[in-house]
Amino acid sequence: MLTETVQSPKQALPYKKRWSALALLCTAQFIVIMDTSIIGVALPAIKSDLGYSQSGLQWIFNAYVIVFGGFLLLGGRLSDLFGARKIFMWGFAVLSAASLLAGVAWSEASLNIGRALQGLGSALIAPSALTLLLTKFTDPRELNKALGFWGAAAAAGGSAGVFLGGAITQWLSWEWVFLINIPVGLIVLVLSPSLLLKGAHRKGSIDFAGAILATAAFVIMVYAIVAAEGNGWSSAKTWGLLAFSVLLLTAFIVLQKTKKEPLMPLSIFKAFNLSAGNIVMALMAAAWIPLWFFLNLYLQQVLQLPAFNSGLALLPMTVTIMLFMMVITGKLMGRFGIKPNLVAGLLVLSLSLLIFSAAPVDGSFITHVLPASLLGAIGMSLAYIPGTVASISGARPEESGLASGLVNTSYQIGSALGLAVIVAISSAKTGSLKLSGEGDVAALNGGFQTAFLVAAVISFAGAIVAAAGIKKAPQPENN
């Protein structure tokens, strides 16, 4: 049961400051997810000031996401060993310092290092924050409501980052898309001791070798996919890098089987819903992240909307997600259970992407963007919280941080790999259309249509996995 996963004996009674703590934790989740998207609109200004190449720009995004995803398991393990509050605060200290480095960056290398360190801080924050949330709410109805706010903060962070990035870049400067984290981080560090209970410490060792192997495998795999556009998918370099990443991943699994205190005890996957839930979360991210990524490009490069207007166009989707998750998702979970909502949400998200795959060159916001974007927002709102709950169900209390780190890892790996693969497919389609005589905008739009179609298939596959893989919805019970 979910309460067996997250409840601590010291917190059998409701924690008096739980709603204030939730506000702090949701702020943390918003910042962590926002940092993946806020740099999008600022990229042209960064390129001009720091001398990035066109292909090099993607590493401002990848440096953050890869380190974030690669170190989430370590963040979860540290949270279990040293207490969630301590790791949460250390994460914000690292994130704040890294944001300062990125904000004063003087070269391409210094900014990439700053972004990577931001990812490291976020990898400490995300699993510890989810663990802190789960231990604050023992009543199932309150927990569903709290998870609704949590999911709304995550979804809003991803979408609002695009809007805020445009506003900050236009009215201040690109440096402030990083520096904005510093005052927020300081506020969180000041409030955490009074709002968040000190977590229990456990004895154990840290599997640094496992963390290095997992992160290296992830980095090399993403790099191989991103670089395949230049190296060629049939080149020995591309397949050599992919093979090396698989070899590192295999070494990681072997190490986890043989190590006394592994980073990721493979026994955790004996909880069947946890295994299926993590696969679903990876597929969900591989469909959702390309949706907002390519929708932003469609708005700016096909419909020719200015960057700020493009950000405004995404606000209805953001507001819908926030309201739906905060008000409706918890009630639907309580009435119908986790599995039906998860499957339905992924199917609705797939339908939204399928509609976007037919978006024309001469489309309009009202007709071709708004209805499908709201549909996608509803689908994500239905699926995200049930997917998260399924992904942490069955874990033992001492593995709560690991389970929290694992679900975040699945989501980040799914987003990075999904986006890398779909960008490569979209670019290949655009190039093919140009060779056949299509104009630049038409060819670009054809590539975007293909991207949306592939993402729709991925979301549909997630619905199938959820329907077949989650045998019994893990219903929260109050012991």
XYZ file of N, CA and C in Angstrom, residues 115-242:
384
model
N 25.320 25.105 -16.104
C 24.074 24.362 -16.352
C 24.171 22.939 -15.814
N 25.337 22.306 -15.992
C 25.512 20.946 -15.476
C 25.394 20.928 -13.953
N 25.983 21.922 -13.289
C 25.891 21.992 -11.832
C 24.466 22.316 -11.374
N 23.727 23.099 -12.181
C 22.307 23.287 -11.884
C 21.584 21.945 -11.902
N 21.909 21.108 -12.884
C 21.303 19.782 -12.967
C 21.641 18.928 -11.756
N 22.876 19.043 -11.260
C 23.269 18.296 -10.073
C 22.464 18.742 -8.857
N 22.308 20.054 -8.685
C 21.493 20.551 -7.578
C 20.055 20.066 -7.670
N 19.497 20.102 -8.864
C 18.123 19.646 -9.061
C 17.983 18.155 -8.802
N 19.038 17.379 -9.112
C 19.006 15.941 -8.860
C 18.974 15.626 -7.372
N 19.481 16.534 -6.541
C 19.369 16.384 -5.094
C 18.000 16.841 -4.595
N 17.457 17.867 -5.228
C 16.190 18.455 -4.783
C 14.997 17.563 -5.098
N 14.894 17.088 -6.348
C 13.667 16.440 -6.810
C 13.268 15.216 -5.989
N 14.142 14.211 -5.785
C 13.701 13.042 -5.011
C 13.479 13.341 -3.541
N 14.302 14.211 -2.955
C 14.122 14.538 -1.535
C 12.832 15.333 -1.332
N 12.480 16.206 -2.278
C 11.245 16.981 -2.152
C 10.021 16.079 -2.223
N 10.038 15.108 -3.150
C 8.899 14.193 -3.250
C 8.791 13.335 -1.995
N 9.916 12.876 -1.462
C 9.899 12.110 -0.222
C 9.326 12.945 0.923
N 9.737 14.206 1.024
C 9.213 15.089 2.070
C 7.711 15.277 1.936
N 7.232 15.401 0.706
C 5.786 15.558 0.490
C 5.038 14.312 0.959
N 5.511 13.145 0.544
C 4.809 11.901 0.855
C 4.757 11.625 2.350
N 5.772 12.057 3.088
C 5.789 11.803 4.533
C 4.985 12.825 5.324
N 4.528 13.877 4.682
C 3.759 14.906 5.394
C 2.255 14.629 5.380
N 1.788 13.770 4.465
C 0.346 13.563 4.302
C 0.021 12.089 4.487
N -0.707 11.778 5.567
C -1.072 10.399 5.873
C -2.510 10.081 5.500
N -3.345 11.091 5.315
C -4.724 10.884 4.894
C -4.775 10.754 3.375
N -5.366 9.670 2.832
C -5.367 9.458 1.381
C -5.974 10.606 0.595
N -7.049 11.195 1.093
C -7.682 12.299 0.358
C -6.774 13.518 0.327
N -6.132 13.798 1.453
C -5.192 14.918 1.486
C -3.978 14.642 0.603
N -3.536 13.372 0.601
C -2.387 13.015 -0.221
C -2.686 13.216 -1.701
N -3.860 12.785 -2.136
C -4.248 12.990 -3.537
C -4.281 14.472 -3.885
N -4.819 15.275 -2.964
C -4.876 16.716 -3.197
C -3.470 17.307 -3.261
N -2.607 16.872 -2.332
C -1.232 17.370 -2.311
C -0.490 16.992 -3.582
N -0.693 15.766 -4.051
C -0.056 15.328 -5.289
C -0.593 16.096 -6.491
N -1.858 16.514 -6.388
C -2.410 17.356 -7.451
C -1.685 18.687 -7.549
N -1.436 19.314 -6.398
C -0.667 20.569 -6.384
C 0.756 20.331 -6.886
N 1.342 19.224 -6.480
C 2.705 18.872 -6.891
C 2.786 18.715 -8.411
N 1.843 17.971 -8.965
C 1.829 17.786 -10.418
C 1.576 19.086 -11.155
N 0.697 19.915 -10.603
C 0.425 21.209 -11.229
C 1.677 22.075 -11.243
N 2.450 22.021 -10.160
C 3.690 22.806 -10.102
C 4.682 22.335 -11.148
N 4.775 21.013 -11.345
C 5.700 20.467 -12.340
C 5.285 20.869 -13.749
N 4.025 20.645 -14.064
C 3.542 20.971 -15.407
C 3.610 22.467 -15.668
N 3.256 23.259 -14.658
C 3.308 24.710 -14.823
C 4.740 25.182 -14.998
N 5.676 24.556 -14.294
C 7.070 24.942 -14.436
C 7.583 24.741 -15.845
N 7.213 23.619 -16.469
C 7.646 23.350 -17.829
C 7.075 24.323 -18.839
N 5.787 24.609 -18.710
C 5.132 25.505 -19.663
C 5.425 26.975 -19.366
N 5.373 27.339 -18.084
C 5.579 28.741 -17.723
C 7.007 29.181 -17.970
N 7.949 28.224 -17.961
C 9.334 28.574 -18.218
C 9.518 29.254 -19.566
N 8.764 28.782 -20.561
C 8.852 29.378 -21.897
C 8.394 30.836 -21.855
N 7.258 31.081 -21.194
C 6.718 32.438 -21.091
C 7.645 33.340 -20.283
N 8.083 32.841 -19.107
C 8.943 33.658 -18.257
C 10.286 33.930 -18.928
N 10.805 32.947 -19.647
C 12.060 33.150 -20.357
C 11.962 34.258 -21.381
N 10.823 34.312 -22.088
C 10.622 35.377 -23.066
C 10.521 36.740 -22.408
N 9.755 36.807 -21.316
C 9.581 38.086 -20.624
C 10.896 38.584 -20.024
N 11.638 37.694 -19.369
C 12.907 38.090 -18.730
C 13.925 38.512 -19.776
N 14.013 37.742 -20.864
C 14.992 38.066 -21.902
C 14.670 39.403 -22.565
N 13.379 39.667 -22.764
C 12.973 40.893 -23.446
C 13.123 42.112 -22.550
N 12.778 41.993 -21.280
C 12.731 43.168 -20.408
C 13.976 43.326 -19.532
N 14.722 42.250 -19.298
C 15.955 42.335 -18.514
C 17.131 41.921 -19.399
N 17.609 40.703 -19.250
C 18.664 40.160 -20.106
C 18.685 38.659 -19.915
N 19.368 37.945 -20.817
C 19.367 36.482 -20.719
C 19.997 35.996 -19.420
N 20.921 36.754 -18.844
C 21.550 36.315 -17.600
C 20.539 36.061 -16.483
N 19.422 36.807 -16.528
C 18.454 36.709 -15.444
C 17.593 35.452 -15.511
N 17.630 34.713 -16.614
C 16.923 33.425 -16.617
C 17.620 32.437 -15.678
N 18.883 32.708 -15.343
C 19.608 31.908 -14.361
C 19.632 32.568 -12.992
N 19.877 33.874 -12.958
C 20.013 34.586 -11.683
C 18.716 34.611 -10.885
N 17.567 34.422 -11.555
C 16.278 34.438 -10.852
C 16.188 33.328 -9.815
N 16.982 32.258 -10.006
C 16.958 31.150 -9.048
C 17.568 31.518 -7.698
N 18.445 32.511 -7.669
C 19.192 32.800 -6.445
C 18.299 33.317 -5.319
N 17.474 34.366 -5.538
C 16.604 34.793 -4.429
C 15.613 33.718 -4.009
N 15.106 32.942 -4.977
C 14.180 31.854 -4.622
C 14.904 30.812 -3.769
N 16.132 30.483 -4.167
C 16.903 29.508 -3.413
C 17.181 29.966 -1.994
N 17.500 31.226 -1.819
C 17.778 31.757 -0.479
C 16.532 31.709 0.398
N 15.371 32.025 -0.187
C 14.113 31.965 0.572
C 13.829 30.538 1.021
N 14.012 29.582 0.103
C 13.784 28.172 0.439
C 14.721 27.730 1.566
N 15.986 28.118 1.498
C 16.944 27.723 2.523
C 16.605 28.324 3.884
N 16.061 29.529 3.891
C 15.683 30.176 5.157
C 14.450 29.508 5.767
N 13.481 29.139 4.941
C 12.213 28.598 5.441
C 12.262 27.102 5.743
N 13.167 26.366 5.105
C 13.173 24.908 5.237
C 13.296 24.402 6.678
N 14.209 24.939 7.511
C 14.332 24.402 8.872
C 13.052 24.498 9.689
N 12.241 25.531 9.460
C 11.031 25.696 10.263
C 9.823 24.968 9.683
N 9.817 24.682 8.378
C 8.652 24.075 7.743
C 8.799 22.581 7.476
N 10.025 22.110 7.360
C 10.257 20.711 6.999
C 10.863 19.970 8.177
N 10.251 18.849 8.550
C 10.773 18.052 9.651
C 12.112 17.433 9.270
N 12.981 17.311 10.275
C 14.275 16.683 10.044
C 14.086 15.188 9.846
N 14.616 14.655 8.738
C 14.427 13.244 8.418
C 15.380 12.352 9.190
N 14.995 11.069 9.266
C 15.826 10.085 9.951
C 17.053 9.742 9.120
N 18.162 9.478 9.812
C 19.390 9.048 9.146
C 19.440 7.528 9.163
N 20.023 6.945 8.148
C 20.206 5.502 8.098
C 21.666 5.197 7.808
N 22.131 4.077 8.310
C 23.497 3.658 8.048
C 23.576 3.045 6.656
N 24.694 3.271 6.000
C 24.878 2.690 4.675
C 25.994 3.402 3.938
N 26.380 2.820 2.823
C 27.440 3.393 1.997
C 26.845 3.966 0.720
N 27.642 4.762 0.023
C 27.198 5.413 -1.215
C 27.893 4.745 -2.397
N 27.113 4.308 -3.343
C 27.627 3.626 -4.527
C 28.016 4.659 -5.588
N 29.185 5.284 -5.402
C 29.632 6.288 -6.359
C 29.951 5.670 -7.720
N 30.485 4.451 -7.728
C 30.789 3.788 -8.997
C 29.522 3.572 -9.811
N 28.457 3.164 -9.138
C 27.189 2.974 -9.828
C 26.656 4.279 -10.390
N 26.788 5.360 -9.610
C 26.318 6.672 -10.079
C 27.089 7.117 -11.316
N 28.409 6.893 -11.313
C 29.231 7.290 -12.463
C 28.874 6.473 -13.697
N 28.711 5.156 -13.532
C 28.366 4.298 -14.667
C 27.008 4.670 -15.258
N 26.002 4.878 -14.392
C 24.653 5.208 -14.874
C 24.654 6.544 -15.603
N 25.330 7.528 -15.025
C 25.369 8.855 -15.650
C 26.129 8.827 -16.965
N 27.277 8.148 -16.996
C 28.067 8.064 -18.222
C 27.281 7.376 -19.337
N 26.575 6.311 -18.995
C 25.780 5.605 -20.004
C 24.713 6.526 -20.586
N 24.066 7.284 -19.720
C 23.017 8.199 -20.147
C 23.576 9.317 -21.018
N 24.704 9.917 -20.583
C 25.317 11.011 -21.325
C 25.728 10.554 -22.721
N 26.402 9.431 -22.811
C 26.909 8.951 -24.099
C 25.769 8.561 -25.028
N 24.709 7.969 -24.481
C 23.576 7.591 -25.321
C 22.905 8.824 -25.925
N 22.667 9.838 -25.098
C 22.048 11.064 -25.608
C 22.964 11.752 -26.616
N 24.250 11.815 -26.297
C 25.192 12.443 -27.222
C 25.214 11.723 -28.567
N 25.182 10.394 -28.549
C 25.199 9.627 -29.794
C 23.989 9.948 -30.658
N 22.828 10.098 -30.019
C 21.602 10.391 -30.770
C 21.643 11.814 -31.313
N 22.070 12.759 -30.459
C 22.132 14.159 -30.893
C 23.140 14.336 -32.031
N 24.297 13.690 -31.906
C 25.362 13.844 -32.905
C 25.110 13.034 -34.171
N 24.123 12.152 -34.148
C 23.870 11.299 -35.308
C 23.470 12.106 -36.539
N 22.875 13.277 -36.321
C 22.486 14.104 -37.463
C 23.711 14.513 -38.276
N 24.826 14.794 -37.589
C 26.047 15.171 -38.294
C 26.890 13.978 -38.694
N 26.954 12.965 -37.793
C 27.792 11.798 -38.068
C 27.138 10.804 -39.016
N 25.783 10.827 -39.039
C 25.054 9.856 -39.848
C 24.640 8.661 -39.007
N 23.387 8.214 -39.182
C 22.882 7.101 -38.386
C 23.568 5.781 -38.721
N 24.118 5.679 -39.905
C 24.780 4.431 -40.294
C 26.285 4.457 -40.038
N 26.800 5.554 -39.471
C 28.234 5.681 -39.275
C 28.716 4.795 -38.124
N 29.992 4.399 -38.221
C 30.592 3.580 -37.170
C 30.669 4.347 -35.858
N 30.860 5.680 -35.936
C 30.960 6.488 -34.719
C 29.639 6.473 -33.947
N 28.516 6.632 -34.664
C 27.209 6.626 -34.004
C 26.955 5.298 -33.318
N 27.126 4.198 -34.060
C 26.834 2.887 -33.491
C 27.860 2.493 -32.440
N 29.102 2.970 -32.588
C 30.106 2.698 -31.572
C 29.757 3.359 -30.247
N 29.289 4.617 -30.320
C 28.887 5.318 -29.101
C 27.673 4.657 -28.451
N 26.698 4.271 -29.270
C 25.519 3.596 -28.723
C 25.895 2.263 -28.075
